[in-house]
Amino acid sequence: MTVTLLDAILVGIMLVSALLAMVRGFSREVLSVVSWAAAAAAAFFFYEDATPFVQQYISSEKVAMVAAGLGIFVIALIIVSFITLRIADFIIDSRIGALDRTLGFVFGAARGLLLVVVAMLFFNWLSPADTQPTWVVDALSKPYLDDLGAQLIAAVPEKPVELLPEQLREQLEPPAASEPAPGETAPAEPNSIEDAIEGAGGGAPAPVN
């Protein structure tokens, strides 16, 4: 294996991501993620309360729900981002500013590596190994990217929906089939077309004399 275009792409993405994060600072990068998470949480918990107000202008209930959630998300993101931006600027200008930028560089490099690992997972899924170009197969970083990708997949639960809040899971999961009351038996599945016709008609038709 030799150094190929894939290795250069990996180094370039990691370096650009690391430099951007170093300029912004570790605290700003982390607080940016917190801002998006907080805005998403606000939209999830308060969109139902805002939907009736939006329905005064939008007749469709589903469209009103989406508009309410999107509006809350944008407003919350602006407010929280303004607060976190002030906090991040204070940290960068403080005595630990150099440490904050150093941690930002490390964070950015890890983020760039993660982006390439995820991209390689999709590339391997779309293109089998025997059809991949030589600059991908012969890259020095290819085995490490594949190994990290396998570890990333192994860390994902079999049912990702279990990571969601219980309230959201109940909304996404389909309603369970109703069980027959005690003493009643569930209707038997028809074994043939004739059985289905007979069940739908309430019995076999009377013979014609």
C-alpha positions as a LaTeX table, in Angstrom:
\begin{tabular}{lrrr}
\hline
Residue & $x$ (\AA) & $y$ (\AA) & $z$ (\AA) \\
\hline
Met1 & 0.00 & 0.00 & 0.00 \\
Thr2 & 1.14 & 3.50 & $-0.83$ \\
Val3 & 0.01 & 7.05 & $-0.20$ \\
Thr4 & $-2.89$ & 7.74 & $-2.56$ \\
Leu5 & $-5.52$ & 10.38 & $-3.23$ \\
Leu6 & $-7.70$ & 8.97 & $-0.44$ \\
Asp7 & $-4.95$ & 9.60 & 2.10 \\
Ala8 & $-4.54$ & 13.16 & 0.83 \\
Ile9 & $-8.30$ & 13.73 & 1.07 \\
Leu10 & $-8.34$ & 12.40 & 4.64 \\
Val11 & $-5.46$ & 14.63 & 5.73 \\
Gly12 & $-6.94$ & 17.65 & 3.96 \\
Ile13 & $-10.39$ & 17.29 & 5.53 \\
Met14 & $-8.96$ & 16.68 & 8.99 \\
Leu15 & $-6.61$ & 19.66 & 8.69 \\
Val16 & $-9.29$ & 22.07 & 7.45 \\
Ser17 & $-11.73$ & 20.93 & 10.13 \\
Ala18 & $-9.05$ & 21.21 & 12.81 \\
Leu19 & $-8.01$ & 24.72 & 11.76 \\
Leu20 & $-11.61$ & 25.94 & 11.66 \\
Ala21 & $-12.27$ & 24.50 & 15.10 \\
Met22 & $-9.05$ & 26.02 & 16.44 \\
Val23 & $-10.07$ & 29.47 & 15.23 \\
Arg24 & $-13.54$ & 29.10 & 16.71 \\
Gly25 & $-12.36$ & 27.40 & 19.89 \\
Phe26 & $-13.41$ & 24.17 & 21.56 \\
Ser27 & $-16.02$ & 25.83 & 23.73 \\
Arg28 & $-17.75$ & 27.43 & 20.75 \\
Glu29 & $-17.79$ & 24.14 & 18.85 \\
Val30 & $-19.33$ & 22.27 & 21.76 \\
Leu31 & $-21.77$ & 25.03 & 22.61 \\
Ser32 & $-22.83$ & 25.13 & 18.97 \\
Val33 & $-23.89$ & 21.49 & 19.22 \\
Val34 & $-25.64$ & 22.29 & 22.50 \\
Ser35 & $-27.51$ & 25.15 & 20.81 \\
Trp36 & $-28.88$ & 22.88 & 18.08 \\
Ala37 & $-29.84$ & 20.22 & 20.61 \\
Ala38 & $-31.59$ & 22.77 & 22.83 \\
Ala39 & $-33.48$ & 24.23 & 19.86 \\
Ala40 & $-34.60$ & 20.76 & 18.77 \\
Ala41 & $-35.76$ & 19.97 & 22.31 \\
Ala42 & $-37.71$ & 23.23 & 22.51 \\
Ala43 & $-39.42$ & 22.49 & 19.19 \\
Phe44 & $-40.34$ & 18.98 & 20.32 \\
Phe45 & $-41.76$ & 19.95 & 23.70 \\
Phe46 & $-43.63$ & 23.13 & 22.71 \\
Tyr47 & $-44.84$ & 22.62 & 19.14 \\
Glu48 & $-48.20$ & 21.28 & 20.37 \\
Asp49 & $-48.83$ & 24.42 & 22.42 \\
Ala50 & $-48.02$ & 26.66 & 19.45 \\
Thr51 & $-50.02$ & 24.70 & 16.86 \\
Pro52 & $-53.46$ & 26.22 & 17.73 \\
Phe53 & $-52.04$ & 29.72 & 17.23 \\
Val54 & $-50.54$ & 28.78 & 13.85 \\
Gln55 & $-53.81$ & 27.15 & 12.77 \\
Gln56 & $-55.39$ & 30.59 & 12.76 \\
Tyr57 & $-53.34$ & 31.27 & 9.61 \\
Ile58 & $-52.85$ & 27.72 & 8.23 \\
Ser59 & $-55.88$ & 25.49 & 7.79 \\
Ser60 & $-54.03$ & 22.17 & 7.48 \\
Glu61 & $-53.29$ & 20.74 & 10.93 \\
Lys62 & $-50.18$ & 18.84 & 9.82 \\
Val63 & $-48.73$ & 21.84 & 8.02 \\
Ala64 & $-49.50$ & 23.99 & 11.07 \\
Met65 & $-47.69$ & 21.51 & 13.32 \\
Val66 & $-44.62$ & 21.56 & 11.07 \\
Ala67 & $-44.68$ & 25.36 & 10.87 \\
Ala68 & $-45.03$ & 25.64 & 14.65 \\
Gly69 & $-42.14$ & 23.28 & 15.28 \\
Leu70 & $-39.94$ & 24.98 & 12.70 \\
Gly71 & $-40.73$ & 28.42 & 14.06 \\
Ile72 & $-39.94$ & 27.42 & 17.64 \\
Phe73 & $-36.73$ & 25.73 & 16.47 \\
Val74 & $-35.48$ & 28.83 & 14.63 \\
Ile75 & $-36.38$ & 31.23 & 17.45 \\
Ala76 & $-34.82$ & 28.99 & 20.11 \\
Leu77 & $-31.69$ & 28.49 & 18.01 \\
Ile78 & $-31.20$ & 32.25 & 17.60 \\
Ile79 & $-31.67$ & 32.93 & 21.32 \\
Val80 & $-29.49$ & 30.06 & 22.56 \\
Ser81 & $-26.80$ & 30.75 & 19.95 \\
Phe82 & $-26.61$ & 34.38 & 21.06 \\
Ile83 & $-26.07$ & 33.26 & 24.67 \\
Thr84 & $-23.54$ & 30.54 & 23.84 \\
Leu85 & $-21.64$ & 32.92 & 21.55 \\
Arg86 & $-21.11$ & 35.33 & 24.42 \\
Ile87 & $-19.95$ & 32.49 & 26.67 \\
Ala88 & $-17.52$ & 31.19 & 24.04 \\
Asp89 & $-16.08$ & 34.66 & 23.42 \\
Phe90 & $-15.54$ & 35.11 & 27.15 \\
Ile91 & $-13.69$ & 31.78 & 27.36 \\
Ile92 & $-11.47$ & 32.51 & 24.35 \\
Asp93 & $-10.51$ & 35.93 & 25.71 \\
Ser94 & $-9.72$ & 34.50 & 29.15 \\
Arg95 & $-6.51$ & 32.93 & 30.39 \\
Ile96 & $-7.54$ & 29.50 & 29.14 \\
Gly97 & $-8.02$ & 30.80 & 25.60 \\
Ala98 & $-4.91$ & 28.99 & 24.34 \\
Leu99 & $-6.08$ & 25.72 & 25.87 \\
Asp100 & $-9.51$ & 26.25 & 24.36 \\
Arg101 & $-8.02$ & 26.67 & 20.89 \\
Thr102 & $-5.77$ & 23.63 & 21.34 \\
Leu103 & $-8.71$ & 21.47 & 22.35 \\
Gly104 & $-10.61$ & 22.93 & 19.42 \\
Phe105 & $-7.88$ & 21.75 & 17.05 \\
Val106 & $-8.10$ & 18.21 & 18.44 \\
Phe107 & $-11.89$ & 18.28 & 18.31 \\
Gly108 & $-11.85$ & 19.49 & 14.71 \\
Ala109 & $-9.40$ & 16.78 & 13.64 \\
Ala110 & $-11.60$ & 14.11 & 15.23 \\
Arg111 & $-14.66$ & 15.58 & 13.53 \\
Gly112 & $-12.93$ & 15.51 & 10.16 \\
Leu113 & $-11.92$ & 11.89 & 10.68 \\
Leu114 & $-15.50$ & 10.99 & 11.57 \\
Leu115 & $-16.78$ & 12.64 & 8.40 \\
Val116 & $-14.40$ & 10.59 & 6.25 \\
Val117 & $-15.27$ & 7.36 & 8.11 \\
Val118 & $-18.99$ & 7.91 & 7.51 \\
Ala119 & $-18.34$ & 8.81 & 3.87 \\
Met120 & $-16.29$ & 5.63 & 3.45 \\
Leu121 & $-19.13$ & 3.55 & 4.92 \\
Phe122 & $-21.51$ & 4.89 & 2.28 \\
Phe123 & $-18.88$ & 4.43 & $-0.44$ \\
Asn124 & $-18.33$ & 0.79 & 0.53 \\
Trp125 & $-22.09$ & 0.25 & 0.52 \\
Leu126 & $-22.54$ & 1.79 & $-2.92$ \\
Ser127 & $-19.41$ & 0.32 & $-4.51$ \\
Pro128 & $-18.29$ & $-3.30$ & $-3.85$ \\
Ala129 & $-14.62$ & $-3.88$ & $-3.08$ \\
Asp130 & $-13.87$ & $-5.41$ & $-6.50$ \\
Thr131 & $-15.17$ & $-2.31$ & $-8.31$ \\
Gln132 & $-13.44$ & 0.35 & $-6.21$ \\
Pro133 & $-10.61$ & 2.36 & $-7.81$ \\
Thr134 & $-7.03$ & 1.56 & $-6.95$ \\
Trp135 & $-6.47$ & 4.89 & $-5.19$ \\
Val136 & $-9.07$ & 3.76 & $-2.66$ \\
Val137 & $-8.12$ & 0.09 & $-2.32$ \\
Asp138 & $-4.36$ & 0.74 & $-2.07$ \\
Ala139 & $-4.60$ & 3.71 & 0.33 \\
Leu140 & $-2.68$ & 3.45 & 3.59 \\
Ser141 & $-5.68$ & 4.75 & 5.52 \\
Lys142 & $-8.23$ & 2.35 & 3.97 \\
Pro143 & $-7.86$ & $-0.47$ & 6.57 \\
Tyr144 & $-8.06$ & 1.99 & 9.46 \\
Leu145 & $-11.12$ & 3.73 & 8.00 \\
Asp146 & $-12.87$ & 0.39 & 7.49 \\
Asp147 & $-12.02$ & $-0.70$ & 11.03 \\
Leu148 & $-13.33$ & 2.55 & 12.51 \\
Gly149 & $-16.45$ & 2.21 & 10.37 \\
Ala150 & $-17.07$ & $-1.30$ & 11.70 \\
Gln151 & $-16.68$ & $-0.06$ & 15.28 \\
Leu152 & $-19.08$ & 2.80 & 14.55 \\
Ile153 & $-21.72$ & 0.42 & 13.19 \\
Ala154 & $-21.25$ & $-1.91$ & 16.17 \\
Ala155 & $-21.86$ & 1.01 & 18.54 \\
Val156 & $-25.23$ & 1.79 & 16.93 \\
Pro157 & $-28.09$ & $-0.07$ & 18.69 \\
Glu158 & $-30.17$ & $-2.54$ & 16.69 \\
Lys159 & $-33.25$ & $-0.40$ & 17.35 \\
Pro160 & $-32.14$ & 3.26 & 17.21 \\
Val161 & $-35.69$ & 4.31 & 18.12 \\
Glu162 & $-34.95$ & 3.16 & 21.68 \\
Leu163 & $-32.63$ & 6.16 & 22.06 \\
Leu164 & $-35.56$ & 8.54 & 21.60 \\
Pro165 & $-37.65$ & 9.83 & 24.51 \\
Glu166 & $-40.56$ & 7.60 & 25.49 \\
Gln167 & $-43.11$ & 10.21 & 24.42 \\
Leu168 & $-41.65$ & 10.38 & 20.93 \\
Arg169 & $-41.39$ & 6.59 & 20.67 \\
Glu170 & $-45.08$ & 6.26 & 21.44 \\
Gln171 & $-45.89$ & 8.65 & 18.60 \\
Leu172 & $-43.69$ & 6.83 & 16.10 \\
Glu173 & $-44.60$ & 3.25 & 16.98 \\
Pro174 & $-47.72$ & 1.86 & 15.24 \\
Pro175 & $-50.69$ & 1.05 & 17.49 \\
Ala176 & $-50.74$ & $-2.50$ & 18.78 \\
Ala177 & $-53.42$ & $-4.81$ & 17.41 \\
Ser178 & $-56.40$ & $-5.11$ & 19.73 \\
Glu179 & $-56.60$ & $-8.44$ & 21.54 \\
Pro180 & $-59.90$ & $-10.35$ & 21.81 \\
Ala181 & $-61.82$ & $-9.98$ & 25.05 \\
Pro182 & $-61.70$ & $-12.84$ & 27.60 \\
Gly183 & $-63.85$ & $-15.73$ & 26.41 \\
Glu184 & $-63.69$ & $-14.62$ & 22.78 \\
Thr185 & $-61.53$ & $-16.17$ & 20.11 \\
Ala186 & $-59.81$ & $-14.29$ & 17.36 \\
Pro187 & $-61.30$ & $-14.83$ & 13.91 \\
Ala188 & $-59.52$ & $-17.52$ & 11.97 \\
Glu189 & $-57.60$ & $-16.59$ & 8.87 \\
Pro190 & $-59.24$ & $-17.86$ & 5.66 \\
Asn191 & $-57.37$ & $-20.75$ & 4.11 \\
Ser192 & $-58.78$ & $-20.27$ & 0.61 \\
Ile193 & $-60.67$ & $-17.84$ & $-1.58$ \\
Glu194 & $-63.85$ & $-19.84$ & $-1.02$ \\
Asp195 & $-63.48$ & $-19.47$ & 2.77 \\
Ala196 & $-63.00$ & $-15.71$ & 2.40 \\
Ile197 & $-66.10$ & $-15.37$ & 0.21 \\
Glu198 & $-68.12$ & $-17.51$ & 2.59 \\
Gly199 & $-67.00$ & $-15.44$ & 5.59 \\
Ala200 & $-67.83$ & $-12.17$ & 3.85 \\
Gly201 & $-71.25$ & $-13.35$ & 2.75 \\
Gly202 & $-72.21$ & $-14.81$ & 6.11 \\
Gly203 & $-72.41$ & $-18.34$ & 4.75 \\
Ala204 & $-72.76$ & $-20.30$ & 1.55 \\
Pro205 & $-75.46$ & $-19.15$ & $-0.89$ \\
Ala206 & $-78.65$ & $-21.15$ & $-0.93$ \\
Pro207 & $-79.00$ & $-23.52$ & $-3.88$ \\
Val208 & $-81.25$ & $-22.30$ & $-6.70$ \\
Asn209 & $-84.17$ & $-24.67$ & $-7.50$ \\
\hline
\end{tabular}
